Amino acid sequence: MDPHLLRTFVTVAGTRSFSAAAQELGYTQSAVSQQIAALESDLGATLLHRRPVALTDAGARLLEHAGPILLRLSAARADVVRLSGEPAATVVLGATPFAGSTRVAAVLASVQRAMPRVRFTLLLTGRDAVAAGVATGTLDVGLVDGVTAPSDPLPLPDAGQLATSVLVENTAVVAFPAGHPFAGRRSLGLADLADATWIDAPDVATPLPQLRALAHSGGFRDGFCYPGTDTAGLLALVAAGAGLALLPGPVTHPGVVGVAVTLPRLVHRVELVHGSLTPPARVLAEAFRP
């Protein structure tokens, strides 16, 4: 399967338009049509209805595979470039909001003093973006955080051969507004809160689909969508009663109380993520290790 044809297919599927895909890719509309026809001929299946443009069942299935395939190809290219290129004069660290703590700033400052000719950049972003960025080479080192069972890895996208190591494990807590009836408890079971309203903040708090999987329960409806990466903003929403959130403990924010989850047993973990490392990036990665 030609990856160029696959990228064209993903673009058409995303825009639902051959002309919009052509404009985005810099091709003519005729060229886009020919590429889709060539891919369909190769696979022996119709992938797109033409008028209006919509995925067939076969196209929908291919789209499920396409993202991980294209990500792995980009990761392979970036990995080879890292191994064959000159040592980088810049190092970009990507971190999820709760992983980007005060210690991150201290480590960056210390490594910067040791290597003054290297430019270090810190980018706070979501979990999937950190993993994909490290895989494709836009980030040199990543720090990701999340809640999981003690024996399970953090759920990350399939981005190729990335090395991970655990840096920190803390208690996982549910963040309640101070006046909530459960705020006075010492611990609780996650399933007890399946009927509560939660804040949908996938890049900061535990995503709602993962909450359902951890609790082996339905529910966990969202009352407020928060696509940002500002932890203070999320905690302010909890304090205002917009919903609950599963976060690392302890929680220190006015009007918010954190109650530990003991059923199931959960931990909040921070992991270091990287591929092949340039010398400056290796120094930074080692500085984070316990």
PDB file of C-alpha atoms in Angstrom:
ATOM      1  CA  MET A   1       0.000   0.000   0.000  1.00  0.00           C
ATOM      2  CA  ASP A   2       1.506   3.314  -1.103  1.00  0.00           C
ATOM      3  CA  PRO A   3       1.719   5.670   1.912  1.00  0.00           C
ATOM      4  CA  HIS A   4       1.263   8.705  -0.370  1.00  0.00           C
ATOM      5  CA  LEU A   5      -2.078   7.318  -1.517  1.00  0.00           C
ATOM      6  CA  LEU A   6      -3.002   6.554   2.084  1.00  0.00           C
ATOM      7  CA  ARG A   7      -2.283  10.153   3.142  1.00  0.00           C
ATOM      8  CA  THR A   8      -4.458  11.427   0.308  1.00  0.00           C
ATOM      9  CA  PHE A   9      -7.269   9.103   1.397  1.00  0.00           C
ATOM     10  CA  VAL A  10      -7.025  10.316   5.017  1.00  0.00           C
ATOM     11  CA  THR A  11      -7.201  13.935   3.846  1.00  0.00           C
ATOM     12  CA  VAL A  12     -10.245  13.335   1.651  1.00  0.00           C
ATOM     13  CA  ALA A  13     -11.933  11.409   4.478  1.00  0.00           C
ATOM     14  CA  GLY A  14     -11.201  14.229   6.899  1.00  0.00           C
ATOM     15  CA  THR A  15     -12.399  17.066   4.647  1.00  0.00           C
ATOM     16  CA  ARG A  16     -15.256  15.091   3.027  1.00  0.00           C
ATOM     17  CA  SER A  17     -14.289  16.851  -0.196  1.00  0.00           C
ATOM     18  CA  PHE A  18     -11.988  16.040  -3.114  1.00  0.00           C
ATOM     19  CA  SER A  19     -11.517  19.740  -3.908  1.00  0.00           C
ATOM     20  CA  ALA A  20     -10.731  20.711  -0.287  1.00  0.00           C
ATOM     21  CA  ALA A  21      -8.282  17.808  -0.022  1.00  0.00           C
ATOM     22  CA  ALA A  22      -6.604  18.899  -3.260  1.00  0.00           C
ATOM     23  CA  GLN A  23      -6.193  22.428  -1.919  1.00  0.00           C
ATOM     24  CA  GLU A  24      -4.784  21.163   1.395  1.00  0.00           C
ATOM     25  CA  LEU A  25      -2.332  18.772  -0.284  1.00  0.00           C
ATOM     26  CA  GLY A  26      -1.311  21.082  -3.121  1.00  0.00           C
ATOM     27  CA  TYR A  27      -2.594  18.728  -5.848  1.00  0.00           C
ATOM     28  CA  THR A  28      -5.185  19.179  -8.557  1.00  0.00           C
ATOM     29  CA  GLN A  29      -8.611  17.713  -7.905  1.00  0.00           C
ATOM     30  CA  SER A  30      -8.049  15.333 -10.808  1.00  0.00           C
ATOM     31  CA  ALA A  31      -4.828  14.063  -9.223  1.00  0.00           C
ATOM     32  CA  VAL A  32      -6.605  13.429  -5.911  1.00  0.00           C
ATOM     33  CA  SER A  33      -9.359  11.491  -7.713  1.00  0.00           C
ATOM     34  CA  GLN A  34      -6.761   9.408  -9.555  1.00  0.00           C
ATOM     35  CA  GLN A  35      -4.910   8.624  -6.318  1.00  0.00           C
ATOM     36  CA  ILE A  36      -8.086   7.481  -4.573  1.00  0.00           C
ATOM     37  CA  ALA A  37      -8.982   5.343  -7.590  1.00  0.00           C
ATOM     38  CA  ALA A  38      -5.488   3.812  -7.569  1.00  0.00           C
ATOM     39  CA  LEU A  39      -5.791   2.971  -3.853  1.00  0.00           C
ATOM     40  CA  GLU A  40      -9.217   1.419  -4.369  1.00  0.00           C
ATOM     41  CA  SER A  41      -7.845  -0.624  -7.278  1.00  0.00           C
ATOM     42  CA  ASP A  42      -4.924  -1.811  -5.149  1.00  0.00           C
ATOM     43  CA  LEU A  43      -7.231  -2.896  -2.308  1.00  0.00           C
ATOM     44  CA  GLY A  44     -10.023  -4.171  -4.508  1.00  0.00           C
ATOM     45  CA  ALA A  45     -12.610  -2.199  -2.542  1.00  0.00           C
ATOM     46  CA  THR A  46     -14.595   1.015  -2.851  1.00  0.00           C
ATOM     47  CA  LEU A  47     -13.463   3.317  -0.061  1.00  0.00           C
ATOM     48  CA  LEU A  48     -15.508   6.457  -0.691  1.00  0.00           C
ATOM     49  CA  HIS A  49     -18.953   7.289  -1.970  1.00  0.00           C
ATOM     50  CA  ARG A  50     -18.544  10.207  -4.362  1.00  0.00           C
ATOM     51  CA  ARG A  51     -21.743  12.277  -4.161  1.00  0.00           C
ATOM     52  CA  PRO A  52     -21.801  13.259  -1.394  1.00  0.00           C
ATOM     53  CA  VAL A  53     -18.318  12.200  -0.310  1.00  0.00           C
ATOM     54  CA  ALA A  54     -18.673   9.672   2.515  1.00  0.00           C
ATOM     55  CA  LEU A  55     -16.817   6.627   3.774  1.00  0.00           C
ATOM     56  CA  THR A  56     -17.968   3.157   2.817  1.00  0.00           C
ATOM     57  CA  ASP A  57     -17.684   0.406   5.427  1.00  0.00           C
ATOM     58  CA  ALA A  58     -14.349  -0.596   3.892  1.00  0.00           C
ATOM     59  CA  GLY A  59     -13.203   3.021   3.937  1.00  0.00           C
ATOM     60  CA  ALA A  60     -14.142   3.432   7.590  1.00  0.00           C
ATOM     61  CA  ARG A  61     -12.134   0.327   8.470  1.00  0.00           C
ATOM     62  CA  LEU A  62      -9.117   1.545   6.500  1.00  0.00           C
ATOM     63  CA  LEU A  63      -9.314   4.928   8.238  1.00  0.00           C
ATOM     64  CA  GLU A  64      -9.028   3.154  11.605  1.00  0.00           C
ATOM     65  CA  HIS A  65      -5.722   1.633  10.450  1.00  0.00           C
ATOM     66  CA  ALA A  66      -4.426   4.681   8.601  1.00  0.00           C
ATOM     67  CA  GLY A  67      -3.581   6.923  11.567  1.00  0.00           C
ATOM     68  CA  PRO A  68      -1.318   4.414  13.354  1.00  0.00           C
ATOM     69  CA  ILE A  69       0.283   3.356  10.035  1.00  0.00           C
ATOM     70  CA  LEU A  70       1.175   6.922   9.025  1.00  0.00           C
ATOM     71  CA  LEU A  71       2.378   7.732  12.534  1.00  0.00           C
ATOM     72  CA  ARG A  72       4.681   4.692  12.530  1.00  0.00           C
ATOM     73  CA  LEU A  73       6.092   5.704   9.134  1.00  0.00           C
ATOM     74  CA  SER A  74       6.804   9.231  10.374  1.00  0.00           C
ATOM     75  CA  ALA A  75       8.336   7.802  13.538  1.00  0.00           C
ATOM     76  CA  ALA A  76      10.620   5.513  11.535  1.00  0.00           C
ATOM     77  CA  ARG A  77      11.832   8.420   9.412  1.00  0.00           C
ATOM     78  CA  ALA A  78      12.468  10.583  12.465  1.00  0.00           C
ATOM     79  CA  ASP A  79      14.304   7.769  14.257  1.00  0.00           C
ATOM     80  CA  VAL A  80      16.673   7.233  11.317  1.00  0.00           C
ATOM     81  CA  VAL A  81      17.294  10.976  10.998  1.00  0.00           C
ATOM     82  CA  ARG A  82      18.111  11.224  14.703  1.00  0.00           C
ATOM     83  CA  LEU A  83      20.647   8.399  14.443  1.00  0.00           C
ATOM     84  CA  SER A  84      22.353   9.692  11.302  1.00  0.00           C
ATOM     85  CA  GLY A  85      22.259  13.456  11.919  1.00  0.00           C
ATOM     86  CA  GLU A  86      24.628  15.835  13.645  1.00  0.00           C
ATOM     87  CA  PRO A  87      24.176  16.511  17.383  1.00  0.00           C
ATOM     88  CA  ALA A  88      21.256  18.897  17.835  1.00  0.00           C
ATOM     89  CA  ALA A  89      21.843  22.472  18.953  1.00  0.00           C
ATOM     90  CA  THR A  90      18.258  22.560  20.212  1.00  0.00           C
ATOM     91  CA  VAL A  91      16.329  20.183  22.459  1.00  0.00           C
ATOM     92  CA  VAL A  92      12.545  20.316  22.749  1.00  0.00           C
ATOM     93  CA  LEU A  93      10.902  18.778  25.811  1.00  0.00           C
ATOM     94  CA  GLY A  94       7.192  18.034  25.572  1.00  0.00           C
ATOM     95  CA  ALA A  95       5.280  17.568  28.815  1.00  0.00           C
ATOM     96  CA  THR A  96       1.693  17.028  29.841  1.00  0.00           C
ATOM     97  CA  PRO A  97       0.359  19.660  32.281  1.00  0.00           C
ATOM     98  CA  PHE A  98       0.721  17.742  35.554  1.00  0.00           C
ATOM     99  CA  ALA A  99       4.060  16.257  34.428  1.00  0.00           C
ATOM    100  CA  GLY A 100       5.352  19.784  33.764  1.00  0.00           C
ATOM    101  CA  SER A 101       5.876  20.465  37.465  1.00  0.00           C
ATOM    102  CA  THR A 102       8.294  22.671  39.372  1.00  0.00           C
ATOM    103  CA  ARG A 103      10.913  19.913  39.190  1.00  0.00           C
ATOM    104  CA  VAL A 104      10.810  20.124  35.390  1.00  0.00           C
ATOM    105  CA  ALA A 105      11.745  23.788  35.539  1.00  0.00           C
ATOM    106  CA  ALA A 106      14.579  23.044  37.975  1.00  0.00           C
ATOM    107  CA  VAL A 107      15.976  20.234  35.813  1.00  0.00           C
ATOM    108  CA  LEU A 108      15.799  22.347  32.650  1.00  0.00           C
ATOM    109  CA  ALA A 109      17.568  25.244  34.350  1.00  0.00           C
ATOM    110  CA  SER A 110      20.308  22.952  35.659  1.00  0.00           C
ATOM    111  CA  VAL A 111      20.922  21.277  32.283  1.00  0.00           C
ATOM    112  CA  GLN A 112      20.848  24.634  30.512  1.00  0.00           C
ATOM    113  CA  ARG A 113      23.600  25.908  32.811  1.00  0.00           C
ATOM    114  CA  ALA A 114      25.657  22.791  32.046  1.00  0.00           C
ATOM    115  CA  MET A 115      25.185  23.166  28.256  1.00  0.00           C
ATOM    116  CA  PRO A 116      24.857  26.905  27.576  1.00  0.00           C
ATOM    117  CA  ARG A 117      25.245  26.493  23.803  1.00  0.00           C
ATOM    118  CA  VAL A 118      22.172  24.253  23.542  1.00  0.00           C
ATOM    119  CA  ARG A 119      18.764  25.872  23.333  1.00  0.00           C
ATOM    120  CA  PHE A 120      16.127  24.093  25.403  1.00  0.00           C
ATOM    121  CA  THR A 121      12.399  24.539  24.801  1.00  0.00           C
ATOM    122  CA  LEU A 122       9.506  23.353  26.993  1.00  0.00           C
ATOM    123  CA  LEU A 123       6.132  22.668  25.344  1.00  0.00           C
ATOM    124  CA  LEU A 124       3.081  21.804  27.480  1.00  0.00           C
ATOM    125  CA  THR A 125       0.553  19.764  25.530  1.00  0.00           C
ATOM    126  CA  GLY A 126      -1.686  16.672  25.682  1.00  0.00           C
ATOM    127  CA  ARG A 127      -0.642  13.047  26.193  1.00  0.00           C
ATOM    128  CA  ASP A 128      -1.207  11.856  22.638  1.00  0.00           C
ATOM    129  CA  ALA A 129       0.562  14.941  21.266  1.00  0.00           C
ATOM    130  CA  VAL A 130       3.623  14.258  23.442  1.00  0.00           C
ATOM    131  CA  ALA A 131       3.879  10.620  22.331  1.00  0.00           C
ATOM    132  CA  ALA A 132       3.326  11.478  18.663  1.00  0.00           C
ATOM    133  CA  GLY A 133       5.777  14.390  18.870  1.00  0.00           C
ATOM    134  CA  VAL A 134       8.532  12.202  20.293  1.00  0.00           C
ATOM    135  CA  ALA A 135       7.835   9.511  17.704  1.00  0.00           C
ATOM    136  CA  THR A 136       7.952  11.890  14.751  1.00  0.00           C
ATOM    137  CA  GLY A 137      10.920  13.925  15.960  1.00  0.00           C
ATOM    138  CA  THR A 138       9.214  17.245  16.690  1.00  0.00           C
ATOM    139  CA  LEU A 139       9.958  16.569  20.374  1.00  0.00           C
ATOM    140  CA  ASP A 140      13.264  15.152  21.610  1.00  0.00           C
ATOM    141  CA  VAL A 141      12.091  14.021  25.043  1.00  0.00           C
ATOM    142  CA  GLY A 142       8.625  13.662  26.521  1.00  0.00           C
ATOM    143  CA  LEU A 143       7.080  13.576  29.984  1.00  0.00           C
ATOM    144  CA  VAL A 144       3.589  12.113  30.184  1.00  0.00           C
ATOM    145  CA  ASP A 145       1.314  11.599  33.160  1.00  0.00           C
ATOM    146  CA  GLY A 146      -1.888   9.736  33.777  1.00  0.00           C
ATOM    147  CA  VAL A 147      -3.876   7.452  36.051  1.00  0.00           C
ATOM    148  CA  THR A 148      -3.678   3.692  35.679  1.00  0.00           C
ATOM    149  CA  ALA A 149      -3.647   0.417  37.626  1.00  0.00           C
ATOM    150  CA  PRO A 150      -0.292  -0.152  39.385  1.00  0.00           C
ATOM    151  CA  SER A 151       0.726  -3.005  37.050  1.00  0.00           C
ATOM    152  CA  ASP A 152      -0.488  -1.403  33.797  1.00  0.00           C
ATOM    153  CA  PRO A 153       1.369   0.999  31.477  1.00  0.00           C
ATOM    154  CA  LEU A 154      -0.026   4.420  30.741  1.00  0.00           C
ATOM    155  CA  PRO A 155      -2.366   4.319  27.727  1.00  0.00           C
ATOM    156  CA  LEU A 156      -0.441   5.946  24.869  1.00  0.00           C
ATOM    157  CA  PRO A 157      -0.950   5.820  21.084  1.00  0.00           C
ATOM    158  CA  ASP A 158       0.964   3.193  19.116  1.00  0.00           C
ATOM    159  CA  ALA A 159       3.855   5.385  17.994  1.00  0.00           C
ATOM    160  CA  GLY A 160       6.610   2.876  17.332  1.00  0.00           C
ATOM    161  CA  GLN A 161       9.603   1.868  19.388  1.00  0.00           C
ATOM    162  CA  LEU A 162       9.506   4.423  22.182  1.00  0.00           C
ATOM    163  CA  ALA A 163      11.336   3.820  25.441  1.00  0.00           C
ATOM    164  CA  THR A 164       9.452   4.628  28.646  1.00  0.00           C
ATOM    165  CA  SER A 165      10.552   4.725  32.264  1.00  0.00           C
ATOM    166  CA  VAL A 166       8.613   5.553  35.410  1.00  0.00           C
ATOM    167  CA  LEU A 167       9.758   8.701  37.199  1.00  0.00           C
ATOM    168  CA  VAL A 168       7.090   9.261  39.873  1.00  0.00           C
ATOM    169  CA  GLU A 169       4.029   7.475  41.261  1.00  0.00           C
ATOM    170  CA  ASN A 170       1.494   9.244  43.453  1.00  0.00           C
ATOM    171  CA  THR A 171      -1.957   8.570  44.832  1.00  0.00           C
ATOM    172  CA  ALA A 172      -4.841   9.119  42.415  1.00  0.00           C
ATOM    173  CA  VAL A 173      -7.624  11.269  43.861  1.00  0.00           C
ATOM    174  CA  VAL A 174     -11.036  12.515  42.811  1.00  0.00           C
ATOM    175  CA  ALA A 175     -11.170  16.307  42.988  1.00  0.00           C
ATOM    176  CA  PHE A 176     -14.429  17.538  44.601  1.00  0.00           C
ATOM    177  CA  PRO A 177     -15.694  21.037  45.315  1.00  0.00           C
ATOM    178  CA  ALA A 178     -15.293  21.658  49.041  1.00  0.00           C
ATOM    179  CA  GLY A 179     -19.033  21.492  49.740  1.00  0.00           C
ATOM    180  CA  HIS A 180     -19.627  18.144  47.986  1.00  0.00           C
ATOM    181  CA  PRO A 181     -21.136  15.391  50.202  1.00  0.00           C
ATOM    182  CA  PHE A 182     -18.201  13.070  49.390  1.00  0.00           C
ATOM    183  CA  ALA A 183     -15.536  15.694  50.095  1.00  0.00           C
ATOM    184  CA  GLY A 184     -15.267  14.591  53.743  1.00  0.00           C
ATOM    185  CA  ARG A 185     -14.484  10.954  52.955  1.00  0.00           C
ATOM    186  CA  ARG A 186     -11.021   9.477  53.458  1.00  0.00           C
ATOM    187  CA  SER A 187     -11.348   7.178  50.423  1.00  0.00           C
ATOM    188  CA  LEU A 188     -13.907   5.933  47.915  1.00  0.00           C
ATOM    189  CA  GLY A 189     -14.642   3.510  45.103  1.00  0.00           C
ATOM    190  CA  LEU A 190     -14.613   4.928  41.597  1.00  0.00           C
ATOM    191  CA  ALA A 191     -17.812   3.099  40.604  1.00  0.00           C
ATOM    192  CA  ASP A 192     -19.653   4.989  43.374  1.00  0.00           C
ATOM    193  CA  LEU A 193     -19.318   8.107  41.229  1.00  0.00           C
ATOM    194  CA  ALA A 194     -20.567   6.688  37.933  1.00  0.00           C
ATOM    195  CA  ASP A 195     -23.725   8.804  38.196  1.00  0.00           C
ATOM    196  CA  ALA A 196     -21.853  12.007  39.015  1.00  0.00           C
ATOM    197  CA  THR A 197     -21.091  14.776  36.548  1.00  0.00           C
ATOM    198  CA  TRP A 198     -17.465  14.963  35.374  1.00  0.00           C
ATOM    199  CA  ILE A 199     -15.407  17.538  33.534  1.00  0.00           C
ATOM    200  CA  ASP A 200     -14.347  16.311  30.105  1.00  0.00           C
ATOM    201  CA  ALA A 201     -10.690  17.455  30.136  1.00  0.00           C
ATOM    202  CA  PRO A 202      -8.779  14.750  28.223  1.00  0.00           C
ATOM    203  CA  ASP A 203      -5.438  16.594  28.148  1.00  0.00           C
ATOM    204  CA  VAL A 204      -5.365  17.343  31.872  1.00  0.00           C
ATOM    205  CA  ALA A 205      -7.601  14.924  33.794  1.00  0.00           C
ATOM    206  CA  THR A 206      -8.280  11.232  33.210  1.00  0.00           C
ATOM    207  CA  PRO A 207     -10.354  10.937  29.975  1.00  0.00           C
ATOM    208  CA  LEU A 208     -13.946   9.812  30.494  1.00  0.00           C
ATOM    209  CA  PRO A 209     -13.663   6.616  28.381  1.00  0.00           C
ATOM    210  CA  GLN A 210     -10.721   5.559  30.556  1.00  0.00           C
ATOM    211  CA  LEU A 211     -12.729   6.317  33.704  1.00  0.00           C
ATOM    212  CA  ARG A 212     -15.432   3.928  32.520  1.00  0.00           C
ATOM    213  CA  ALA A 213     -12.842   1.256  31.734  1.00  0.00           C
ATOM    214  CA  LEU A 214     -11.117   1.645  35.123  1.00  0.00           C
ATOM    215  CA  ALA A 215     -14.422   1.473  37.007  1.00  0.00           C
ATOM    216  CA  HIS A 216     -15.853  -1.317  34.789  1.00  0.00           C
ATOM    217  CA  SER A 217     -18.989   0.774  34.702  1.00  0.00           C
ATOM    218  CA  GLY A 218     -21.006   2.989  32.398  1.00  0.00           C
ATOM    219  CA  GLY A 219     -22.019   6.514  33.255  1.00  0.00           C
ATOM    220  CA  PHE A 220     -19.444   9.207  34.039  1.00  0.00           C
ATOM    221  CA  ARG A 221     -21.337  11.793  32.034  1.00  0.00           C
ATOM    222  CA  ASP A 222     -19.635  15.040  31.121  1.00  0.00           C
ATOM    223  CA  GLY A 223     -21.100  18.322  32.256  1.00  0.00           C
ATOM    224  CA  PHE A 224     -18.431  20.672  30.967  1.00  0.00           C
ATOM    225  CA  CYS A 225     -15.876  20.351  28.177  1.00  0.00           C
ATOM    226  CA  TYR A 226     -12.394  21.682  28.938  1.00  0.00           C
ATOM    227  CA  PRO A 227      -9.967  21.139  26.028  1.00  0.00           C
ATOM    228  CA  GLY A 228      -7.270  23.308  27.630  1.00  0.00           C
ATOM    229  CA  THR A 229      -4.022  22.355  29.343  1.00  0.00           C
ATOM    230  CA  ASP A 230      -4.083  24.790  32.275  1.00  0.00           C
ATOM    231  CA  THR A 231      -4.295  22.831  35.530  1.00  0.00           C
ATOM    232  CA  ALA A 232      -5.353  25.891  37.536  1.00  0.00           C
ATOM    233  CA  GLY A 233      -8.243  26.464  35.144  1.00  0.00           C
ATOM    234  CA  LEU A 234      -9.431  22.886  35.566  1.00  0.00           C
ATOM    235  CA  LEU A 235      -9.278  23.081  39.362  1.00  0.00           C
ATOM    236  CA  ALA A 236     -11.178  26.377  39.294  1.00  0.00           C
ATOM    237  CA  LEU A 237     -13.950  24.634  37.369  1.00  0.00           C
ATOM    238  CA  VAL A 238     -14.059  21.847  39.977  1.00  0.00           C
ATOM    239  CA  ALA A 239     -14.244  24.436  42.770  1.00  0.00           C
ATOM    240  CA  ALA A 240     -17.134  26.147  40.978  1.00  0.00           C
ATOM    241  CA  GLY A 241     -19.101  22.881  40.811  1.00  0.00           C
ATOM    242  CA  ALA A 242     -18.769  22.270  37.059  1.00  0.00           C
ATOM    243  CA  GLY A 243     -17.901  18.617  37.644  1.00  0.00           C
ATOM    244  CA  LEU A 244     -15.404  16.172  39.129  1.00  0.00           C
ATOM    245  CA  ALA A 245     -11.969  15.142  37.872  1.00  0.00           C
ATOM    246  CA  LEU A 246      -9.593  12.228  38.542  1.00  0.00           C
ATOM    247  CA  LEU A 247      -6.169  13.757  39.205  1.00  0.00           C
ATOM    248  CA  PRO A 248      -2.832  13.241  40.956  1.00  0.00           C
ATOM    249  CA  GLY A 249      -2.810  13.833  44.687  1.00  0.00           C
ATOM    250  CA  PRO A 250      -2.473  15.783  46.788  1.00  0.00           C
ATOM    251  CA  VAL A 251      -4.706  18.567  45.463  1.00  0.00           C
ATOM    252  CA  THR A 252      -3.836  22.039  46.720  1.00  0.00           C
ATOM    253  CA  HIS A 253      -6.305  24.565  45.378  1.00  0.00           C
ATOM    254  CA  PRO A 254      -8.793  26.821  47.212  1.00  0.00           C
ATOM    255  CA  GLY A 255     -12.230  25.254  47.342  1.00  0.00           C
ATOM    256  CA  VAL A 256     -11.098  21.824  46.079  1.00  0.00           C
ATOM    257  CA  VAL A 257     -10.691  18.627  48.118  1.00  0.00           C
ATOM    258  CA  GLY A 258      -8.964  15.477  46.862  1.00  0.00           C
ATOM    259  CA  VAL A 259     -10.248  12.078  48.042  1.00  0.00           C
ATOM    260  CA  ALA A 260      -8.133   8.978  47.396  1.00  0.00           C
ATOM    261  CA  VAL A 261      -9.480   6.198  45.155  1.00  0.00           C
ATOM    262  CA  THR A 262      -8.978   2.784  46.770  1.00  0.00           C
ATOM    263  CA  LEU A 263     -11.293   0.644  44.630  1.00  0.00           C
ATOM    264  CA  PRO A 264      -9.897  -0.178  42.185  1.00  0.00           C
ATOM    265  CA  ARG A 265      -6.377   0.573  43.339  1.00  0.00           C
ATOM    266  CA  LEU A 266      -5.062   3.315  41.086  1.00  0.00           C
ATOM    267  CA  VAL A 267      -1.873   5.343  40.836  1.00  0.00           C
ATOM    268  CA  HIS A 268      -0.980   8.575  39.112  1.00  0.00           C
ATOM    269  CA  ARG A 269       2.260   8.064  37.203  1.00  0.00           C
ATOM    270  CA  VAL A 270       4.731  10.306  35.406  1.00  0.00           C
ATOM    271  CA  GLU A 271       6.777   8.582  32.693  1.00  0.00           C
ATOM    272  CA  LEU A 272       9.760   9.650  30.607  1.00  0.00           C
ATOM    273  CA  VAL A 273       9.258   8.906  26.891  1.00  0.00           C
ATOM    274  CA  HIS A 274      11.921   9.014  24.179  1.00  0.00           C
ATOM    275  CA  GLY A 275      13.229   7.424  21.002  1.00  0.00           C
ATOM    276  CA  SER A 276      16.839   7.606  19.842  1.00  0.00           C
ATOM    277  CA  LEU A 277      18.505  10.436  21.734  1.00  0.00           C
ATOM    278  CA  THR A 278      21.006  13.027  20.585  1.00  0.00           C
ATOM    279  CA  PRO A 279      23.782  13.702  23.141  1.00  0.00           C
ATOM    280  CA  PRO A 280      22.143  16.863  24.585  1.00  0.00           C
ATOM    281  CA  ALA A 281      18.740  15.145  24.747  1.00  0.00           C
ATOM    282  CA  ARG A 282      20.331  12.165  26.516  1.00  0.00           C
ATOM    283  CA  VAL A 283      21.775  14.480  29.167  1.00  0.00           C
ATOM    284  CA  LEU A 284      18.323  15.981  29.715  1.00  0.00           C
ATOM    285  CA  ALA A 285      16.658  12.556  29.909  1.00  0.00           C
ATOM    286  CA  GLU A 286      19.199  11.281  32.440  1.00  0.00           C
ATOM    287  CA  ALA A 287      18.685  14.391  34.571  1.00  0.00           C
ATOM    288  CA  PHE A 288      15.047  13.393  35.096  1.00  0.00           C
ATOM    289  CA  ARG A 289      15.755   9.836  36.189  1.00  0.00           C
ATOM    290  CA  PRO A 290      15.545   9.157  39.959  1.00  0.00           C
TER     291      PRO A 290
END
